[in-house]
Coordinates of C-alpha atoms and ligand atoms in Angstrom, one line a residue:
M1 CA 31.1 53.3 125.9
A2 CA 30.0 51.5 129.2
D3 CA 33.3 50.5 129.7
P4 CA 33.9 52.3 133.0
K5 CA 37.7 52.0 132.9
Q6 CA 36.8 53.4 129.3
A7 CA 36.5 57.5 129.3
Q8 CA 32.8 59.2 129.7
T9 CA 31.6 60.1 125.8
P10 CA 30.6 63.6 125.8
Q11 CA 27.5 64.8 124.8
R12 CA 25.9 64.2 120.8
S13 CA 25.6 68.4 120.0
G14 CA 27.4 69.6 117.4
L15 CA 28.9 73.1 116.9
S16 CA 27.4 73.2 120.7
S17 CA 29.4 70.6 122.2
N18 CA 32.7 71.4 123.9
T19 CA 32.3 75.4 123.9
V20 CA 34.9 77.7 125.6
D21 CA 35.4 78.7 129.1
Y22 CA 34.1 81.9 128.9
G23 CA 32.3 82.3 131.8
D24 CA 29.0 83.2 129.7
R25 CA 28.1 79.6 127.3
D26 CA 25.5 81.2 124.9
F27 CA 28.3 84.0 123.8
A28 CA 31.2 81.7 123.0
L29 CA 28.3 79.6 120.7
F30 CA 28.0 83.6 120.0
L31 CA 31.4 83.7 118.9
R32 CA 32.1 80.2 117.3
R33 CA 29.3 80.5 115.0
A34 CA 30.6 84.4 113.9
F35 CA 33.3 82.8 113.7
I36 CA 33.0 79.2 111.3
K37 CA 30.4 81.0 109.3
G38 CA 33.1 83.8 108.1
A39 CA 34.9 80.2 106.2
G40 CA 30.7 80.4 104.3
Y41 CA 29.0 77.4 106.9
T42 CA 24.8 77.9 107.3
D43 CA 22.9 77.3 110.3
E44 CA 22.1 74.2 108.1
D45 CA 25.4 72.9 107.5
L46 CA 26.0 73.6 111.6
G47 CA 22.9 72.9 112.8
R48 CA 24.3 68.5 111.6
P49 CA 26.3 66.2 113.4
I50 CA 29.7 66.7 113.3
V51 CA 33.2 64.1 112.4
G52 CA 35.9 65.5 112.4
I53 CA 38.3 64.2 110.5
V54 CA 42.5 64.1 111.4
N55 CA 44.4 65.6 109.2
T56 CA 47.9 63.6 108.6
G57 CA 49.7 64.2 105.8
S58 CA 52.8 66.0 106.0
D59 CA 55.1 66.4 102.9
F60 CA 58.3 64.1 105.3
N61 CA 55.2 61.5 104.8
P62 CA 54.9 59.3 101.8
C63 CA 53.0 56.3 103.5
H64 CA 50.5 59.4 104.5
G65 CA 51.0 60.9 100.3
N66 CA 47.5 59.6 99.6
V67 CA 45.0 61.4 102.3
P68 CA 44.6 64.8 100.6
A69 CA 42.2 62.2 98.0
L70 CA 41.3 60.0 100.9
I71 CA 40.3 63.4 102.7
E72 CA 38.2 64.6 100.1
A73 CA 36.5 61.0 99.2
A74 CA 35.9 60.6 103.7
K75 CA 34.5 64.4 102.9
R76 CA 31.3 63.3 100.9
G77 CA 30.7 60.1 102.6
I78 CA 31.0 61.7 105.3
S79 CA 28.5 65.2 103.9
Q80 CA 25.8 62.4 102.3
A81 CA 25.0 60.9 104.9
G82 CA 24.0 63.8 106.4
A83 CA 26.8 65.1 109.2
L84 CA 29.3 67.8 108.5
P85 CA 32.9 66.7 107.7
M86 CA 35.8 69.1 109.6
V87 CA 38.9 68.3 108.8
F88 CA 41.5 69.4 111.1
P89 CA 45.9 68.8 111.1
T90 CA 47.6 66.6 113.9
I91 CA 51.3 66.4 114.4
S92 CA 52.4 62.9 111.3
L93 CA 55.2 60.3 112.1
H94 CA 57.2 59.3 109.5
E95 CA 60.0 56.0 110.2
S96 CA 62.5 58.3 107.9
F97 CA 61.8 62.0 109.2
A98 CA 61.7 61.0 112.9
A99 CA 64.3 61.6 115.1
P100 CA 66.0 60.3 117.0
T101 CA 63.0 57.5 116.7
S102 CA 58.9 58.4 115.4
L103 CA 58.3 55.8 118.6
Y104 CA 59.8 58.4 121.4
L105 CA 57.2 60.8 119.5
R106 CA 54.1 57.9 118.8
N107 CA 53.3 59.2 122.6
L108 CA 53.1 63.1 121.4
M109 CA 51.2 62.2 118.7
S110 CA 48.5 59.5 120.6
M111 CA 48.1 63.3 122.9
D112 CA 48.1 65.0 120.8
T113 CA 45.2 63.1 118.7
E114 CA 43.3 62.7 122.6
E115 CA 43.5 66.1 123.3
M116 CA 42.8 68.2 120.1
I117 CA 39.8 65.5 119.8
R118 CA 38.2 66.4 123.3
A119 CA 38.8 70.4 123.0
Q120 CA 37.2 70.7 119.5
P121 CA 33.2 70.3 118.5
M122 CA 33.1 66.9 117.2
D123 CA 30.4 63.8 117.4
A124 CA 32.7 61.4 116.3
V125 CA 36.5 61.4 114.1
L126 CA 37.7 59.6 110.9
L127 CA 41.6 58.8 111.4
I128 CA 43.7 58.8 109.2
G129 CA 47.1 57.0 109.4
G130 CA 48.7 54.5 108.6
C131 CA 53.0 54.5 109.1
D132 CA 53.8 52.3 111.7
K133 CA 54.0 54.3 114.6
T134 CA 50.9 57.2 113.4
L135 CA 47.5 54.3 114.1
P136 CA 47.7 53.3 117.5
A137 CA 48.8 56.7 118.9
Q138 CA 45.9 57.5 117.3
V139 CA 43.7 54.8 118.3
M140 CA 45.3 55.1 121.7
G141 CA 45.2 59.0 122.6
A142 CA 41.3 58.1 120.7
L143 CA 40.2 55.5 123.0
S144 CA 41.9 58.0 126.4
A145 CA 39.1 61.0 124.4
G146 CA 36.4 58.8 124.4
R147 CA 35.1 59.9 121.3
P148 CA 33.1 57.3 118.5
F149 CA 35.6 56.5 116.2
V150 CA 36.9 55.0 112.7
V151 CA 40.4 54.1 111.8
L152 CA 40.7 54.5 107.8
P153 CA 43.9 53.4 106.8
T154 CA 46.2 54.8 104.7
G155 CA 46.4 52.1 103.1
P156 CA 50.0 49.7 101.3
M157 CA 51.6 50.6 98.9
L158 CA 53.0 49.1 95.0
S159 CA 55.5 46.5 95.1
S160 CA 58.3 47.2 92.3
Q161 CA 60.3 46.0 90.0
W162 CA 64.8 46.0 89.8
A163 CA 67.7 43.4 88.1
G164 CA 64.8 40.8 87.3
E165 CA 63.4 40.1 90.6
R166 CA 60.4 42.3 92.7
V167 CA 61.4 44.2 95.1
G168 CA 59.2 46.3 98.5
A169 CA 59.8 48.3 100.8
C170 CA 61.1 47.8 102.5
T171 CA 62.7 43.9 103.8
D172 CA 64.4 44.5 100.6
C173 CA 65.9 47.7 101.7
R174 CA 67.7 45.6 104.5
R175 CA 67.9 42.6 102.5
L176 CA 70.1 45.1 99.3
W177 CA 71.4 47.0 102.2
A178 CA 73.4 43.9 103.6
D179 CA 74.4 42.4 99.5
Y180 CA 76.2 46.3 99.8
R181 CA 77.7 45.8 102.8
A182 CA 78.6 42.2 101.7
G183 CA 80.1 43.1 98.8
R184 CA 77.8 41.6 96.4
L185 CA 75.8 44.4 95.5
H186 CA 78.4 47.9 94.3
Q187 CA 78.0 51.5 94.0
T188 CA 75.7 51.9 91.0
Q189 CA 73.8 48.9 91.5
I190 CA 72.5 49.8 95.2
Q191 CA 72.7 53.0 94.5
E192 CA 69.6 52.1 91.3
A193 CA 68.0 49.8 93.9
N194 CA 67.3 52.4 95.9
N195 CA 65.0 54.4 92.8
R196 CA 63.3 51.8 92.2
L197 CA 62.5 50.3 96.2
V198 CA 59.4 52.2 96.4
P199 CA 57.0 52.5 93.4
S200 CA 54.2 54.9 94.8
V201 CA 53.1 56.9 98.3
G202 CA 51.2 54.7 100.6
T203 CA 52.9 52.3 103.7
C204 CA 55.1 49.2 102.8
S205 CA 54.7 47.1 100.6
V206 CA 54.9 44.3 103.5
M207 CA 53.4 42.6 106.8
G208 CA 55.6 45.6 108.6
T209 CA 54.3 47.7 111.5
A210 CA 52.0 49.8 109.3
S211 CA 50.4 46.4 107.6
T212 CA 50.5 44.7 110.8
M213 CA 48.9 47.7 113.1
A214 CA 46.0 47.5 109.9
C215 CA 44.9 44.1 109.7
V216 CA 44.9 44.6 113.7
L217 CA 42.1 47.2 113.2
E218 CA 40.1 45.6 111.1
A219 CA 40.0 42.5 113.3
M220 CA 38.8 44.8 116.5
G221 CA 36.1 45.7 113.8
L222 CA 37.4 49.5 114.5
T223 CA 37.2 49.6 110.3
V224 CA 35.1 49.3 107.3
A225 CA 35.4 45.9 105.7
G226 CA 38.4 46.1 103.1
A227 CA 39.7 48.9 105.4
A228 CA 43.7 46.8 105.9
S229 CA 44.7 45.7 102.5
A230 CA 43.3 47.5 99.2
P231 CA 46.6 49.5 97.5
A232 CA 47.1 53.1 98.8
V233 CA 46.6 53.5 94.7
S234 CA 43.7 52.8 94.6
A235 CA 40.4 53.1 93.0
D236 CA 39.3 50.6 96.2
R237 CA 41.1 53.0 98.6
V238 CA 39.3 56.1 97.9
R239 CA 35.4 54.6 98.0
L240 CA 37.1 52.7 101.7
A241 CA 37.2 56.4 102.4
T242 CA 33.7 58.0 101.2
A243 CA 32.6 54.0 102.7
S244 CA 34.5 55.1 106.4
G245 CA 33.2 58.7 106.2
A246 CA 29.7 57.5 106.0
A247 CA 30.8 55.2 108.8
A248 CA 31.5 57.7 110.7
A249 CA 28.5 59.8 110.2
A250 CA 26.2 56.9 111.1
L251 CA 28.4 57.0 114.2
A252 CA 28.0 61.0 115.2
S253 CA 24.5 60.7 114.9
G254 CA 23.6 58.5 116.7
R255 CA 22.3 55.6 113.8
V256 CA 24.9 53.2 115.3
S257 CA 26.5 53.3 118.9
M258 CA 30.1 53.1 119.8
P259 CA 31.0 49.1 120.4
T260 CA 32.8 49.4 123.5
I261 CA 35.8 47.7 123.0
G262 CA 37.3 45.5 125.6
Q263 CA 39.4 42.8 125.8
S264 CA 37.1 40.1 123.3
Q265 CA 39.2 42.8 120.7
F266 CA 42.2 43.0 121.5
D267 CA 42.0 38.9 121.5
N268 CA 41.3 39.1 117.8
A269 CA 44.8 41.2 117.8
L270 CA 46.4 39.3 119.1
A271 CA 45.5 36.1 117.1
T272 CA 45.9 38.3 113.9
L273 CA 48.9 40.2 115.0
L274 CA 50.1 35.3 115.1
A275 CA 48.3 34.5 112.1
V276 CA 49.5 37.8 109.9
G277 CA 52.6 35.9 110.5
G278 CA 53.1 40.0 112.1
S279 CA 55.8 41.9 113.5
T280 CA 57.2 42.3 116.5
N281 CA 56.5 46.1 117.5
G282 CA 52.5 45.0 117.1
L283 CA 52.7 44.1 120.8
V284 CA 54.3 47.4 121.5
H285 CA 51.7 48.8 120.6
L286 CA 49.2 46.0 121.3
A287 CA 50.7 46.7 125.4
A288 CA 49.8 50.6 124.8
M289 CA 46.6 51.0 123.8
M290 CA 45.4 48.4 126.1
G291 CA 45.8 50.4 129.2
R292 CA 44.9 53.1 128.0
I293 CA 41.2 50.8 128.2
G294 CA 42.4 49.5 132.1
L295 CA 44.3 46.0 130.5
D296 CA 47.5 44.6 130.9
L297 CA 48.3 42.2 127.8
Q298 CA 49.6 39.5 129.1
P299 CA 52.6 37.5 128.0
K300 CA 51.5 33.8 129.6
A301 CA 48.5 34.2 127.8
F302 CA 49.4 35.6 125.4
N303 CA 52.1 32.7 123.9
A304 CA 49.3 30.4 124.8
M305 CA 47.7 32.1 121.9
A306 CA 51.0 31.6 119.9
D307 CA 50.9 27.9 120.3
K308 CA 47.4 26.7 118.7
T309 CA 46.8 30.2 116.3
P310 CA 48.4 29.5 112.6
V311 CA 50.6 30.9 110.6
L312 CA 48.1 31.4 107.3
V313 CA 49.7 35.4 105.0
D314 CA 52.2 34.1 102.9
L315 CA 53.7 37.3 102.9
K316 CA 58.1 39.0 103.4
P317 CA 59.1 39.4 105.8
G318 CA 58.7 36.1 107.1
G319 CA 56.8 34.6 103.4
Q320 CA 57.2 34.6 99.7
G321 CA 54.7 37.6 98.9
Y322 CA 53.5 41.7 99.5
M323 CA 51.0 43.3 100.2
P324 CA 48.6 43.6 97.5
D325 CA 48.9 40.0 96.5
F326 CA 47.1 39.8 100.1
H327 CA 44.0 42.8 99.1
E328 CA 43.8 40.6 95.6
A329 CA 43.2 37.0 97.5
G330 CA 40.7 38.4 99.9
G331 CA 42.4 41.0 102.5
M332 CA 41.3 40.7 105.8
P333 CA 37.4 39.5 104.8
R334 CA 38.6 35.9 104.1
L335 CA 41.7 35.8 106.3
M336 CA 38.8 36.1 109.0
L337 CA 36.9 33.3 107.6
E338 CA 39.9 31.1 107.4
L339 CA 41.0 31.7 111.1
G340 CA 37.3 30.9 112.0
G341 CA 37.0 29.8 115.4
H342 CA 40.7 31.5 116.8
L343 CA 38.5 34.3 116.6
D344 CA 35.4 36.2 118.3
L345 CA 33.3 36.8 115.2
T346 CA 31.0 37.9 118.1
V347 CA 32.6 41.1 118.6
P348 CA 30.2 44.2 117.1
T349 CA 31.9 46.7 114.8
V350 CA 32.0 51.0 114.2
T351 CA 29.4 49.7 111.3
G352 CA 26.9 48.4 113.7
E353 CA 27.1 44.9 112.8
T354 CA 28.9 42.2 114.3
L355 CA 32.0 40.6 112.2
E356 CA 30.3 37.6 111.4
Q357 CA 27.0 39.2 110.6
R358 CA 29.7 41.1 108.5
L359 CA 31.6 38.5 107.3
D360 CA 28.3 36.9 105.9
Q361 CA 26.8 39.4 103.9
L362 CA 30.4 40.0 102.0
S363 CA 29.6 36.3 101.3
A364 CA 25.9 36.6 100.2
L365 CA 27.0 39.6 98.1
G366 CA 30.1 36.8 96.3
R367 CA 33.1 39.9 98.0
I368 CA 34.4 37.4 99.6
E369 CA 37.0 35.7 96.5
H370 CA 37.1 32.3 97.0
H371 CA 39.9 31.8 94.3
A372 CA 42.5 29.1 94.1
Q373 CA 45.5 31.8 96.0
M374 CA 48.8 31.1 98.0
V375 CA 48.6 34.7 100.3
I376 CA 46.4 33.2 103.1
R377 CA 46.3 29.5 103.7
S378 CA 43.2 27.4 105.0
A379 CA 44.5 26.5 109.0
Q380 CA 44.4 23.4 107.7
Q381 CA 47.9 24.5 104.8
P382 CA 48.9 26.4 107.6
I383 CA 52.3 28.2 106.8
Y384 CA 53.4 27.9 110.2
P385 CA 51.2 25.9 113.0
A386 CA 51.8 28.3 114.9
G387 CA 54.2 30.0 116.7
G388 CA 53.9 33.7 114.9
L389 CA 55.5 35.4 117.9
R390 CA 56.4 34.7 121.4
F391 CA 57.5 36.4 124.7
L392 CA 60.8 35.4 126.0
F393 CA 61.5 35.4 129.9
G394 CA 65.3 33.5 131.4
N395 CA 67.6 36.1 134.4
L396 CA 68.8 38.1 131.4
A397 CA 64.4 39.5 130.8
P398 CA 63.0 38.9 134.0
H399 CA 60.1 41.3 132.2
G400 CA 60.2 39.7 129.2
A401 CA 61.9 39.2 125.9
V402 CA 60.5 38.4 121.7
I403 CA 61.5 36.7 119.2
K404 CA 59.8 36.5 116.0
P405 CA 60.1 31.7 115.3
V406 CA 58.8 31.9 111.9
A407 CA 61.4 35.1 111.1
A408 CA 64.8 34.0 112.7
S409 CA 66.6 30.3 111.4
P410 CA 66.1 27.5 112.2
A411 CA 68.8 25.7 113.5
L412 CA 69.4 29.7 115.7
L413 CA 66.1 28.8 117.7
T414 CA 68.4 27.0 120.1
H415 CA 71.8 28.5 120.6
Q416 CA 74.6 28.9 123.3
G417 CA 77.3 31.5 122.5
R418 CA 79.5 33.9 123.6
A419 CA 78.8 37.0 124.0
V420 CA 80.5 40.3 121.7
V421 CA 78.6 43.5 123.6
F422 CA 78.3 47.1 122.4
E423 CA 77.2 50.5 124.9
G424 CA 75.2 52.2 122.1
L425 CA 74.4 52.7 118.7
E426 CA 78.2 54.9 118.8
D427 CA 80.1 52.3 120.0
M428 CA 78.6 49.9 117.8
A429 CA 78.5 51.7 114.6
A430 CA 82.5 52.4 115.8
R431 CA 83.2 48.9 115.7
L432 CA 81.6 46.0 114.5
D433 CA 83.0 46.4 111.4
D434 CA 86.7 46.5 112.4
P435 CA 88.6 44.0 111.0
A436 CA 90.3 43.0 114.9
L437 CA 86.8 42.6 116.8
D438 CA 86.8 39.0 118.4
V439 CA 84.0 37.9 117.3
G440 CA 83.2 34.7 115.2
P441 CA 79.9 33.4 113.1
Q442 CA 78.2 31.1 116.6
D443 CA 78.3 34.2 118.9
V444 CA 75.6 36.3 120.4
L445 CA 75.8 39.9 119.1
V446 CA 74.3 42.3 122.5
L447 CA 73.6 45.3 121.8
R448 CA 72.5 47.7 125.2
G449 CA 71.3 50.8 125.9
I450 CA 68.7 52.0 123.2
G451 CA 65.8 50.9 125.1
P452 CA 62.6 53.3 125.8
L453 CA 65.2 55.1 128.0
A454 CA 68.5 55.3 126.9
A455 CA 67.2 55.9 122.9
G456 CA 63.6 56.2 122.3
M457 CA 63.7 52.0 121.5
P458 CA 64.7 52.5 117.9
E459 CA 64.0 49.9 115.2
A460 CA 67.8 48.6 116.0
G461 CA 67.7 45.4 117.5
L462 CA 68.5 44.1 113.7
I463 CA 72.3 44.7 114.4
P464 CA 73.4 44.0 111.2
I465 CA 76.1 41.3 111.3
P466 CA 80.0 42.2 111.4
K467 CA 81.5 42.9 107.8
K468 CA 84.8 40.2 107.4
L469 CA 82.1 37.5 108.9
A470 CA 79.1 38.5 105.5
A471 CA 81.7 38.6 103.8
Q472 CA 82.5 34.9 104.4
G473 CA 78.5 34.7 103.7
V474 CA 77.3 34.3 107.2
R475 CA 74.0 35.6 106.8
D476 CA 72.1 35.2 110.8
M477 CA 73.2 35.6 114.4
V478 CA 71.8 35.5 117.3
R479 CA 71.7 38.9 118.1
L480 CA 70.6 40.3 121.6
S481 CA 68.8 44.0 122.7
D482 CA 66.1 46.3 125.1
G483 CA 65.4 47.6 121.2
R484 CA 63.4 46.9 118.7
M485 CA 63.8 46.4 115.5
S486 CA 61.2 47.1 111.7
G487 CA 58.7 44.5 110.8
T488 CA 60.1 44.5 108.0
A489 CA 63.3 43.1 109.5
A490 CA 64.3 39.1 109.2
G491 CA 66.5 37.2 111.3
T492 CA 66.9 35.6 115.2
I493 CA 66.8 38.7 116.9
V494 CA 65.8 38.6 120.6
L495 CA 64.3 42.3 121.5
H496 CA 61.9 44.8 124.1
I497 CA 64.9 43.6 126.4
S498 CA 62.8 44.6 129.8
P499 CA 63.7 46.2 132.7
E500 CA 66.1 47.8 129.9
A501 CA 70.0 48.2 130.7
R502 CA 69.7 52.0 131.3
V503 CA 67.3 50.7 134.1
G504 CA 68.9 48.5 135.6
G505 CA 67.8 45.8 133.8
P506 CA 70.1 42.5 133.9
L507 CA 71.1 43.4 130.4
A508 CA 72.9 45.7 131.9
L509 CA 75.8 43.2 133.2
V510 CA 77.0 41.0 130.6
R511 CA 80.7 40.9 130.1
N512 CA 82.7 41.0 126.7
G513 CA 83.1 36.3 126.0
D514 CA 80.0 35.5 128.7
L515 CA 77.3 32.2 127.5
I516 CA 74.7 32.5 127.1
R517 CA 71.8 30.3 126.0
L518 CA 69.1 31.2 124.1
D519 CA 65.9 28.4 123.9
V520 CA 62.6 29.4 121.4
E521 CA 61.0 26.3 122.6
A522 CA 61.9 26.7 126.1
G523 CA 61.1 30.1 126.2
R524 CA 64.1 31.0 127.6
I525 CA 67.5 34.1 127.8
E526 CA 69.4 32.8 129.7
L527 CA 72.9 34.8 131.2
L528 CA 75.0 32.2 131.7
V529 CA 76.7 34.2 135.0
D530 CA 77.5 33.2 138.5
E531 CA 74.5 34.6 140.5
A532 CA 77.4 36.2 143.1
V533 CA 79.3 37.1 139.7
L534 CA 75.7 40.0 138.6
T535 CA 75.6 40.7 142.1
S536 CA 78.9 42.1 142.6
R537 CA 78.4 43.3 138.2
A538 CA 75.4 45.3 139.5
S539 CA 77.2 46.7 142.6
E540 CA 79.0 48.8 139.9
A541 CA 75.5 50.7 138.7
L542 CA 77.0 50.1 135.0
H543 CA 73.0 51.3 133.8
E544 CA 74.0 55.0 135.3
R545 CA 76.9 56.2 132.1
L546 CA 74.2 54.9 129.7
P547 CA 72.5 57.8 128.0
S548 CA 69.0 59.0 128.4
V549 CA 67.1 60.2 125.1
G550 CA 66.4 63.5 123.8
R551 CA 66.7 67.1 125.3
P552 CA 66.5 67.4 129.2
R553 CA 63.7 69.7 128.6
G554 CA 60.7 69.8 126.7
Y555 CA 58.7 65.9 125.4
G556 CA 62.3 64.9 126.3
W557 CA 61.7 66.1 130.3
L558 CA 58.1 64.7 130.2
H559 CA 59.4 61.7 128.3
A560 CA 62.9 60.6 130.9
Q561 CA 59.9 61.1 133.7
Q562 CA 56.7 59.0 132.6
V563 CA 57.9 56.4 129.1
L564 CA 57.4 52.8 130.6
Q565 CA 59.1 49.6 129.7
A566 CA 57.5 47.6 126.7
P567 CA 55.3 44.9 128.8
Q568 CA 53.3 48.3 128.8
G569 CA 53.7 49.6 125.4
C570 CA 55.9 52.1 126.0
D571 CA 53.5 54.8 127.2
F572 CA 54.0 57.3 129.5
R573 CA 52.9 56.5 133.0
F574 CA 49.9 59.1 133.4
L575 CA 48.5 58.3 130.7
R576 CA 47.1 54.9 131.1
A577 CA 43.4 54.5 132.1
S578 CA 44.0 54.1 135.3
S579 CA 46.0 57.7 135.9
A580 CA 43.3 58.8 133.7
D581 CA 40.8 61.5 133.9
Ligands
FES1 FE1 55.7 54.0 106.7 FE2 57.1 52.1 106.5 S1 57.8 53.9 106.8 S2 55.1 52.6 107.2

């Protein structure tokens, strides 16, 4: 990698690289060979370039339930290409099994990935991940480690049927739960739905964070062709694993050079995020990845890109279909063809050719289907002509906030209402459904104390509609927070308000009954309270009473010392490129 901001690529020397420090390098290698031969390897095996395979299989992570099969297929590809596969474990994170939040632990996974790549002798690495935080953590770690890498997503789960309708995790999880809260479903029905929402292993079947990140990484050229969308339990997914292994072996042997990753790849990533109607979380993760190579995500440039990038993919949560439909429609290769001038197709890929050459090859082989379908639209007939995601600014979010206009209610995109404020998740849980709560459909629900430092930025920004309003048929309200929301969720939700309340952001100054104005077209979120009143409230330092996430020791201590705000991707200060190495 020639970019001076990226860490240096270590010398490619297979087993003899990264020897342990005993003060005698030859002895260290002698010892290493002796130990590894205990596993039955020969000198011929050990003379090959080495591809490390990151194993994130875990019984606690059903999104990675196919990892053992993918590893076997990848090993086949690596061996056939003349390299030696070596599997090693790292942390695995599943959204429902990583308390307090998976984002809180993402940086730990990235550190684990980086250090294990650095510590062990491998010439290239195959990153197998999928569930929301895993691919970002792996790429952040690999970028910092400076070792050639290929990304292999685990792939989306299948969709399912319940009560005569198609369902899938987890947009429908949230929709059906909202129906249950509003009394539209009874206990037996919600229990039966629970059995049907996740019909197989794999990542969520909508364009949530996992699918968004897989698509984005394919548009950056960091996967083999088609890797973003093949279902986790398909034959295509197994073949992709074999091809990914072979690609990593070519990098390990030096037959293919690892592309230098820079602004062009990230511009492709951001354009793809917009075109797929992707998750707001994508902005957090891309900002963190960019920070690892000395780049910053520029909100104004992103908004300008959003103004001209069409939304072409019709999947839930914003649209209709599920990820298997996207795959059958042609997946990322077809989308990249449709997006054309919105992408830089001259960027090189991990398989050696540029994106443009890859698309030409696939077309020549007849592997980009051009059949009629409605999931991937043309740029001439987009689902939305522009504006998939947008940064907002104003006195309530001086460093920015994010909204997904295409998942919001059009009537609420310009709205003014009274603030109804909740101090963290416990307070919200205690009062939201209280029949005495003073709240109406035009009010603005404000949840603070769920930012990166306060709470590890949980996906709690989709504040439930208060039960008494839900029972009246209210399905959406303007909701604000310094937290995130699941990529599978929808609504008029302003997220990632920065700085968060816990560090003294203006969100800490809002009082019940204050007027808040949202104007998405103007890109503004404003607290309509006199400056002098806000200055007086600031002197009360309410934010200091909000908690910090995690224990005051170990990783929790490190998190509290180092975590940055959403515009820096919630990475740790010392992990960004400017403080690396
Ligand atoms: Fe793993 Fe949705 S919970 S991708």
